[in-house]
JSON list of C-alpha atoms in Angstrom, two decimals:
[
{"chain": "A", "resi": 1, "resn": "MET", "atom": "CA", "xyz": [-126.16, -51.32, -19.77]},
{"chain": "A", "resi": 2, "resn": "ILE", "atom": "CA", "xyz": [-123.85, -53.12, -22.29]},
{"chain": "A", "resi": 3, "resn": "ALA", "atom": "CA", "xyz": [-124.84, -56.57, -23.36]},
{"chain": "A", "resi": 4, "resn": "VAL", "atom": "CA", "xyz": [-122.09, -58.93, -24.55]},
{"chain": "A", "resi": 5, "resn": "VAL", "atom": "CA", "xyz": [-123.06, -61.59, -26.88]},
{"chain": "A", "resi": 6, "resn": "THR", "atom": "CA", "xyz": [-120.71, -64.45, -26.96]},
{"chain": "A", "resi": 7, "resn": "PRO", "atom": "CA", "xyz": [-120.62, -66.85, -30.03]},
{"chain": "A", "resi": 8, "resn": "ALA", "atom": "CA", "xyz": [-121.98, -70.53, -29.44]},
{"chain": "A", "resi": 9, "resn": "PHE", "atom": "CA", "xyz": [-119.34, -73.02, -29.02]},
{"chain": "A", "resi": 10, "resn": "ALA", "atom": "CA", "xyz": [-119.43, -76.80, -28.90]},
{"chain": "A", "resi": 11, "resn": "GLN", "atom": "CA", "xyz": [-120.11, -78.23, -25.60]},
{"chain": "A", "resi": 12, "resn": "ASN", "atom": "CA", "xyz": [-118.04, -81.02, -24.21]},
{"chain": "A", "resi": 13, "resn": "PHE", "atom": "CA", "xyz": [-120.50, -83.39, -22.70]},
{"chain": "A", "resi": 14, "resn": "SER", "atom": "CA", "xyz": [-119.83, -86.96, -21.64]},
{"chain": "A", "resi": 15, "resn": "SER", "atom": "CA", "xyz": [-121.91, -89.71, -23.30]},
{"chain": "A", "resi": 16, "resn": "ASP", "atom": "CA", "xyz": [-123.60, -90.02, -19.86]},
{"chain": "A", "resi": 17, "resn": "GLU", "atom": "CA", "xyz": [-124.69, -86.52, -19.68]},
{"chain": "A", "resi": 18, "resn": "LEU", "atom": "CA", "xyz": [-125.96, -86.46, -23.36]},
{"chain": "A", "resi": 19, "resn": "ASP", "atom": "CA", "xyz": [-128.00, -89.63, -22.52]},
{"chain": "A", "resi": 20, "resn": "ARG", "atom": "CA", "xyz": [-129.48, -88.02, -19.35]},
{"chain": "A", "resi": 21, "resn": "MET", "atom": "CA", "xyz": [-130.16, -84.79, -21.29]},
{"chain": "A", "resi": 22, "resn": "SER", "atom": "CA", "xyz": [-131.91, -86.82, -24.04]},
{"chain": "A", "resi": 23, "resn": "GLN", "atom": "CA", "xyz": [-134.07, -88.66, -21.55]},
{"chain": "A", "resi": 24, "resn": "GLU", "atom": "CA", "xyz": [-135.07, -85.32, -19.85]},
{"chain": "A", "resi": 25, "resn": "ARG", "atom": "CA", "xyz": [-136.00, -83.87, -23.33]},
{"chain": "A", "resi": 26, "resn": "GLN", "atom": "CA", "xyz": [-137.98, -86.98, -24.16]},
{"chain": "A", "resi": 27, "resn": "GLN", "atom": "CA", "xyz": [-139.97, -86.68, -20.92]},
{"chain": "A", "resi": 28, "resn": "ASP", "atom": "CA", "xyz": [-140.65, -82.94, -22.01]},
{"chain": "A", "resi": 29, "resn": "ILE", "atom": "CA", "xyz": [-141.91, -83.72, -25.41]},
{"chain": "A", "resi": 30, "resn": "GLY", "atom": "CA", "xyz": [-143.68, -86.92, -24.76]},
{"chain": "A", "resi": 31, "resn": "SER", "atom": "CA", "xyz": [-143.86, -90.09, -26.77]},
{"chain": "A", "resi": 32, "resn": "ARG", "atom": "CA", "xyz": [-144.73, -89.85, -30.52]},
{"chain": "A", "resi": 33, "resn": "ASP", "atom": "CA", "xyz": [-146.72, -92.26, -32.63]},
{"chain": "A", "resi": 34, "resn": "TRP", "atom": "CA", "xyz": [-145.20, -92.15, -35.94]},
{"chain": "A", "resi": 35, "resn": "GLY", "atom": "CA", "xyz": [-147.35, -94.88, -37.32]},
{"chain": "A", "resi": 36, "resn": "ASN", "atom": "CA", "xyz": [-146.29, -98.00, -39.20]},
{"chain": "A", "resi": 37, "resn": "PRO", "atom": "CA", "xyz": [-143.05, -97.97, -41.06]},
{"chain": "A", "resi": 38, "resn": "VAL", "atom": "CA", "xyz": [-143.43, -97.06, -44.68]},
{"chain": "A", "resi": 39, "resn": "ASN", "atom": "CA", "xyz": [-142.06, -99.54, -47.21]},
{"chain": "A", "resi": 40, "resn": "PRO", "atom": "CA", "xyz": [-140.71, -97.82, -50.11]},
{"chain": "A", "resi": 41, "resn": "THR", "atom": "CA", "xyz": [-141.53, -99.17, -53.53]},
{"chain": "A", "resi": 42, "resn": "PRO", "atom": "CA", "xyz": [-138.56, -100.75, -55.14]},
{"chain": "A", "resi": 43, "resn": "GLN", "atom": "CA", "xyz": [-136.92, -98.51, -57.83]},
{"chain": "A", "resi": 44, "resn": "THR", "atom": "CA", "xyz": [-137.63, -100.08, -61.10]},
{"chain": "A", "resi": 45, "resn": "THR", "atom": "CA", "xyz": [-134.40, -100.68, -63.00]},
{"chain": "A", "resi": 46, "resn": "THR", "atom": "CA", "xyz": [-135.93, -102.27, -66.05]},
{"chain": "A", "resi": 47, "resn": "SER", "atom": "CA", "xyz": [-133.17, -102.01, -68.67]},
{"chain": "A", "resi": 48, "resn": "ARG", "atom": "CA", "xyz": [-133.55, -102.38, -72.31]},
{"chain": "A", "resi": 49, "resn": "PRO", "atom": "CA", "xyz": [-130.79, -102.12, -74.85]},
{"chain": "A", "resi": 50, "resn": "LEU", "atom": "CA", "xyz": [-129.50, -98.74, -76.11]},
{"chain": "A", "resi": 51, "resn": "PRO", "atom": "CA", "xyz": [-130.44, -97.65, -79.72]},
{"chain": "A", "resi": 52, "resn": "LEU", "atom": "CA", "xyz": [-126.77, -97.37, -80.57]},
{"chain": "A", "resi": 53, "resn": "SER", "atom": "CA", "xyz": [-123.28, -98.11, -79.13]},
{"chain": "A", "resi": 54, "resn": "VAL", "atom": "CA", "xyz": [-121.85, -95.82, -76.49]},
{"chain": "A", "resi": 55, "resn": "THR", "atom": "CA", "xyz": [-119.06, -95.81, -73.97]},
{"chain": "A", "resi": 56, "resn": "CYS", "atom": "CA", "xyz": [-119.00, -94.18, -70.50]},
{"chain": "A", "resi": 57, "resn": "MET", "atom": "CA", "xyz": [-116.56, -91.14, -70.66]},
{"chain": "A", "resi": 58, "resn": "SER", "atom": "CA", "xyz": [-116.11, -87.87, -68.33]},
{"chain": "A", "resi": 59, "resn": "ALA", "atom": "CA", "xyz": [-115.42, -84.49, -69.47]},
{"chain": "A", "resi": 60, "resn": "THR", "atom": "CA", "xyz": [-112.11, -83.06, -68.75]},
{"chain": "A", "resi": 61, "resn": "ASN", "atom": "CA", "xyz": [-113.40, -79.96, -66.83]},
{"chain": "A", "resi": 62, "resn": "ASP", "atom": "CA", "xyz": [-116.61, -79.23, -64.80]},
{"chain": "A", "resi": 63, "resn": "THR", "atom": "CA", "xyz": [-117.85, -76.58, -67.27]},
{"chain": "A", "resi": 64, "resn": "ALA", "atom": "CA", "xyz": [-117.73, -78.68, -70.48]},
{"chain": "A", "resi": 65, "resn": "THR", "atom": "CA", "xyz": [-120.85, -77.38, -72.52]},
{"chain": "A", "resi": 66, "resn": "LEU", "atom": "CA", "xyz": [-123.21, -79.63, -74.43]},
{"chain": "A", "resi": 67, "resn": "TYR", "atom": "CA", "xyz": [-124.57, -78.29, -77.75]},
{"chain": "A", "resi": 68, "resn": "SER", "atom": "CA", "xyz": [-127.61, -79.13, -79.96]},
{"chain": "A", "resi": 69, "resn": "ALA", "atom": "CA", "xyz": [-125.24, -79.46, -82.93]},
{"chain": "A", "resi": 70, "resn": "PRO", "atom": "CA", "xyz": [-121.62, -80.11, -83.58]},
{"chain": "A", "resi": 71, "resn": "ASN", "atom": "CA", "xyz": [-120.91, -76.31, -83.78]},
{"chain": "A", "resi": 72, "resn": "ILE", "atom": "CA", "xyz": [-119.67, -73.76, -81.21]},
{"chain": "A", "resi": 73, "resn": "HIS", "atom": "CA", "xyz": [-122.49, -71.29, -82.44]},
{"chain": "A", "resi": 74, "resn": "ALA", "atom": "CA", "xyz": [-125.27, -73.99, -81.80]},
{"chain": "A", "resi": 75, "resn": "GLN", "atom": "CA", "xyz": [-127.76, -73.73, -78.97]},
{"chain": "A", "resi": 76, "resn": "LYS", "atom": "CA", "xyz": [-126.23, -74.74, -75.63]},
{"chain": "A", "resi": 77, "resn": "VAL", "atom": "CA", "xyz": [-128.27, -77.65, -74.15]},
{"chain": "A", "resi": 78, "resn": "GLY", "atom": "CA", "xyz": [-126.48, -78.33, -70.86]},
{"chain": "A", "resi": 79, "resn": "ILE", "atom": "CA", "xyz": [-123.25, -79.02, -68.90]},
{"chain": "A", "resi": 80, "resn": "ALA", "atom": "CA", "xyz": [-121.52, -82.24, -69.14]},
{"chain": "A", "resi": 81, "resn": "GLY", "atom": "CA", "xyz": [-122.17, -84.28, -65.93]},
{"chain": "A", "resi": 82, "resn": "PRO", "atom": "CA", "xyz": [-119.46, -86.60, -64.37]},
{"chain": "A", "resi": 83, "resn": "GLN", "atom": "CA", "xyz": [-120.34, -89.56, -66.71]},
{"chain": "A", "resi": 84, "resn": "LEU", "atom": "CA", "xyz": [-121.49, -89.36, -70.27]},
{"chain": "A", "resi": 85, "resn": "ALA", "atom": "CA", "xyz": [-122.89, -91.90, -72.69]},
{"chain": "A", "resi": 86, "resn": "VAL", "atom": "CA", "xyz": [-120.59, -91.01, -75.63]},
{"chain": "A", "resi": 87, "resn": "THR", "atom": "CA", "xyz": [-121.29, -92.48, -79.12]},
{"chain": "A", "resi": 88, "resn": "ASN", "atom": "CA", "xyz": [-118.78, -93.27, -81.73]},
{"chain": "A", "resi": 89, "resn": "THR", "atom": "CA", "xyz": [-120.12, -90.72, -83.98]},
{"chain": "A", "resi": 90, "resn": "GLU", "atom": "CA", "xyz": [-117.69, -87.92, -84.53]},
{"chain": "A", "resi": 91, "resn": "VAL", "atom": "CA", "xyz": [-118.02, -84.92, -86.88]},
{"chain": "A", "resi": 92, "resn": "SER", "atom": "CA", "xyz": [-115.14, -82.35, -87.26]},
{"chain": "A", "resi": 93, "resn": "GLY", "atom": "CA", "xyz": [-113.80, -82.76, -83.72]},
{"chain": "A", "resi": 94, "resn": "TRP", "atom": "CA", "xyz": [-117.14, -83.12, -81.96]},
{"chain": "A", "resi": 95, "resn": "ARG", "atom": "CA", "xyz": [-118.56, -86.29, -80.45]},
{"chain": "A", "resi": 96, "resn": "MET", "atom": "CA", "xyz": [-122.32, -87.11, -80.02]},
{"chain": "A", "resi": 97, "resn": "VAL", "atom": "CA", "xyz": [-123.50, -87.78, -76.54]},
{"chain": "A", "resi": 98, "resn": "LEU", "atom": "CA", "xyz": [-126.80, -89.85, -75.69]},
{"chain": "A", "resi": 99, "resn": "MET", "atom": "CA", "xyz": [-128.82, -87.76, -73.32]},
{"chain": "A", "resi": 100, "resn": "ASN", "atom": "CA", "xyz": [-131.94, -90.13, -73.24]},
{"chain": "A", "resi": 101, "resn": "ALA", "atom": "CA", "xyz": [-133.68, -92.33, -75.72]},
{"chain": "A", "resi": 102, "resn": "ASN", "atom": "CA", "xyz": [-134.91, -89.44, -77.85]},
{"chain": "A", "resi": 103, "resn": "HIS", "atom": "CA", "xyz": [-132.16, -86.65, -77.30]},
{"chain": "A", "resi": 104, "resn": "MET", "atom": "CA", "xyz": [-128.75, -86.26, -78.45]},
{"chain": "A", "resi": 105, "resn": "ALA", "atom": "CA", "xyz": [-126.10, -83.53, -77.57]},
{"chain": "A", "resi": 106, "resn": "TRP", "atom": "CA", "xyz": [-122.66, -82.75, -78.94]},
{"chain": "A", "resi": 107, "resn": "ILE", "atom": "CA", "xyz": [-119.39, -82.10, -77.09]},
{"chain": "A", "resi": 108, "resn": "GLN", "atom": "CA", "xyz": [-115.99, -81.04, -78.29]},
{"chain": "A", "resi": 109, "resn": "ALA", "atom": "CA", "xyz": [-114.00, -84.28, -78.54]},
{"chain": "A", "resi": 110, "resn": "SER", "atom": "CA", "xyz": [-111.07, -82.44, -77.08]},
{"chain": "A", "resi": 111, "resn": "GLU", "atom": "CA", "xyz": [-113.13, -82.05, -73.74]},
{"chain": "A", "resi": 112, "resn": "LEU", "atom": "CA", "xyz": [-113.56, -85.70, -73.37]},
{"chain": "A", "resi": 113, "resn": "GLY", "atom": "CA", "xyz": [-111.44, -88.28, -71.53]},
{"chain": "A", "resi": 114, "resn": "PRO", "atom": "CA", "xyz": [-111.77, -91.70, -69.82]},
{"chain": "A", "resi": 115, "resn": "TYR", "atom": "CA", "xyz": [-114.19, -91.99, -67.19]},
{"chain": "A", "resi": 116, "resn": "GLN", "atom": "CA", "xyz": [-112.97, -90.60, -63.91]},
{"chain": "A", "resi": 117, "resn": "SER", "atom": "CA", "xyz": [-114.57, -91.65, -60.54]},
{"chain": "A", "resi": 118, "resn": "LEU", "atom": "CA", "xyz": [-115.69, -88.81, -58.41]},
{"chain": "A", "resi": 119, "resn": "ASN", "atom": "CA", "xyz": [-114.21, -90.56, -55.38]},
{"chain": "A", "resi": 120, "resn": "ALA", "atom": "CA", "xyz": [-110.46, -91.01, -56.14]},
{"chain": "A", "resi": 121, "resn": "SER", "atom": "CA", "xyz": [-110.01, -93.09, -52.93]},
{"chain": "A", "resi": 122, "resn": "HIS", "atom": "CA", "xyz": [-112.48, -95.59, -54.28]},
{"chain": "A", "resi": 123, "resn": "PRO", "atom": "CA", "xyz": [-112.08, -95.81, -57.93]},
{"chain": "A", "resi": 124, "resn": "VAL", "atom": "CA", "xyz": [-114.67, -97.72, -59.88]},
{"chain": "A", "resi": 125, "resn": "ASP", "atom": "CA", "xyz": [-115.28, -98.41, -63.50]},
{"chain": "A", "resi": 126, "resn": "CYS", "atom": "CA", "xyz": [-118.34, -97.11, -65.50]},
{"chain": "A", "resi": 127, "resn": "VAL", "atom": "CA", "xyz": [-120.35, -99.00, -68.27]},
{"chain": "A", "resi": 128, "resn": "VAL", "atom": "CA", "xyz": [-123.40, -97.91, -69.96]},
{"chain": "A", "resi": 129, "resn": "SER", "atom": "CA", "xyz": [-125.77, -100.97, -69.27]},
{"chain": "A", "resi": 130, "resn": "GLY", "atom": "CA", "xyz": [-128.83, -99.80, -71.10]},
{"chain": "A", "resi": 131, "resn": "GLU", "atom": "CA", "xyz": [-131.72, -97.42, -70.61]},
{"chain": "A", "resi": 132, "resn": "ARG", "atom": "CA", "xyz": [-134.70, -97.37, -68.30]},
{"chain": "A", "resi": 133, "resn": "ALA", "atom": "CA", "xyz": [-138.31, -97.67, -69.21]},
{"chain": "A", "resi": 134, "resn": "ASP", "atom": "CA", "xyz": [-138.48, -93.81, -69.06]},
{"chain": "A", "resi": 135, "resn": "GLY", "atom": "CA", "xyz": [-135.57, -93.64, -71.65]},
{"chain": "A", "resi": 136, "resn": "THR", "atom": "CA", "xyz": [-132.91, -92.23, -69.20]},
{"chain": "A", "resi": 137, "resn": "VAL", "atom": "CA", "xyz": [-129.61, -93.71, -69.60]},
{"chain": "A", "resi": 138, "resn": "LEU", "atom": "CA", "xyz": [-128.59, -96.47, -67.08]},
{"chain": "A", "resi": 139, "resn": "PHE", "atom": "CA", "xyz": [-125.14, -96.38, -65.76]},
{"chain": "A", "resi": 140, "resn": "ALA", "atom": "CA", "xyz": [-123.50, -99.10, -63.78]},
{"chain": "A", "resi": 141, "resn": "HIS", "atom": "CA", "xyz": [-120.27, -99.03, -61.66]},
{"chain": "A", "resi": 142, "resn": "PRO", "atom": "CA", "xyz": [-118.63, -102.55, -61.10]},
{"chain": "A", "resi": 143, "resn": "ASP", "atom": "CA", "xyz": [-115.66, -102.37, -58.77]},
{"chain": "A", "resi": 144, "resn": "GLN", "atom": "CA", "xyz": [-112.48, -102.78, -60.60]}
]
């Protein structure tokens, strides 16, 4: 005996058929009491001023490395994200990046460019508006 297994394909059901099948399935599983809706606590975006002046910039490639010091042989501390809080401090072709209230990193200045929105069809600007109470950098994206 030979069994033939065919791959699953999308079915073409009308909306009426889908509604009917949904109602049948609902009868099979019965009603559910999910309880009262949960009201999530609003995320606190309490902002305080940054300890130094920064500009929102982007790395020119997705693999730009962040270092602990302005030296290619320094410890690697991460990969640059799509938005960076870059300071005006430059040392021998390296720019200092504010990671959070207590940590800085360095990136080669040649790997930095103006901020680039991740969605080219909906470009937005990027500004560094401060830091949250936990010290993380707070970025804002006002429409252009």
